[in-house]
XYZ file of C-alpha atoms in Angstrom:
67
model
C -8.719 -3.935 -1.334
C -11.460 -3.561 -3.891
C -14.718 -5.033 -2.781
C -17.564 -6.109 -5.021
C -19.532 -3.126 -6.242
C -16.708 -0.644 -5.663
C -15.047 1.221 -8.470
C -11.517 0.150 -9.204
C -9.270 3.083 -8.226
C -6.723 1.928 -10.788
C -9.195 2.658 -13.543
C -9.377 6.423 -13.669
C -11.133 6.668 -16.994
C -7.805 7.038 -18.767
C -7.201 3.308 -18.637
C -3.871 3.665 -16.869
C -3.177 4.404 -13.195
C -0.620 6.958 -12.088
C 2.535 5.790 -10.342
C 1.426 6.994 -6.884
C -1.763 4.935 -7.081
C 0.131 1.825 -8.177
C 2.598 2.328 -5.322
C -0.249 2.919 -2.851
C -2.014 -0.295 -3.861
C 1.254 -2.263 -3.743
C 1.992 -1.059 -0.195
C -1.585 -1.756 0.918
C -1.331 -5.279 -0.449
C 1.914 -5.863 1.458
C 0.387 -4.464 4.655
C -2.640 -6.711 4.335
C -0.415 -9.721 3.682
C 1.586 -8.945 6.857
C -1.539 -8.085 8.881
C -0.429 -4.433 9.013
C 2.954 -5.193 10.603
C 5.213 -2.526 9.143
C 8.629 -3.451 10.549
C 10.435 -6.552 11.759
C 11.279 -9.837 10.068
C 7.639 -10.492 9.164
C 6.830 -6.871 8.292
C 5.758 -5.199 5.093
C 8.984 -3.193 4.824
C 11.042 -6.367 4.610
C 8.582 -7.855 2.126
C 8.915 -4.732 -0.019
C 12.714 -4.643 0.343
C 12.951 -1.305 2.144
C 13.724 0.071 5.578
C 10.875 0.503 8.033
C 11.321 4.283 8.255
C 11.183 4.534 4.465
C 7.908 2.648 4.435
C 6.494 4.839 7.215
C 7.439 7.920 5.159
C 5.830 6.540 2.007
C 2.687 5.625 3.929
C 2.447 9.171 5.271
C 3.023 10.695 1.832
C 0.397 8.437 0.253
C -2.120 8.879 3.079
C -2.106 5.221 4.105
C -3.478 4.649 7.600
C -4.968 1.641 9.280
C -8.689 2.172 9.766
């Protein structure tokens, strides 16, 4: 989530984000919407249309952790 006064990570000076950053932001948005529930019927994996283990793997690859 971008808070007021923070730089937008999607704006890298080139005017276009790379695919990993878009995917990272999309997953973060889904996690926030599901209150960081990854699996289950109300989880982010279901919302994103993927298996829970796939989402866990993507989160690890993209460095997504709950603070």
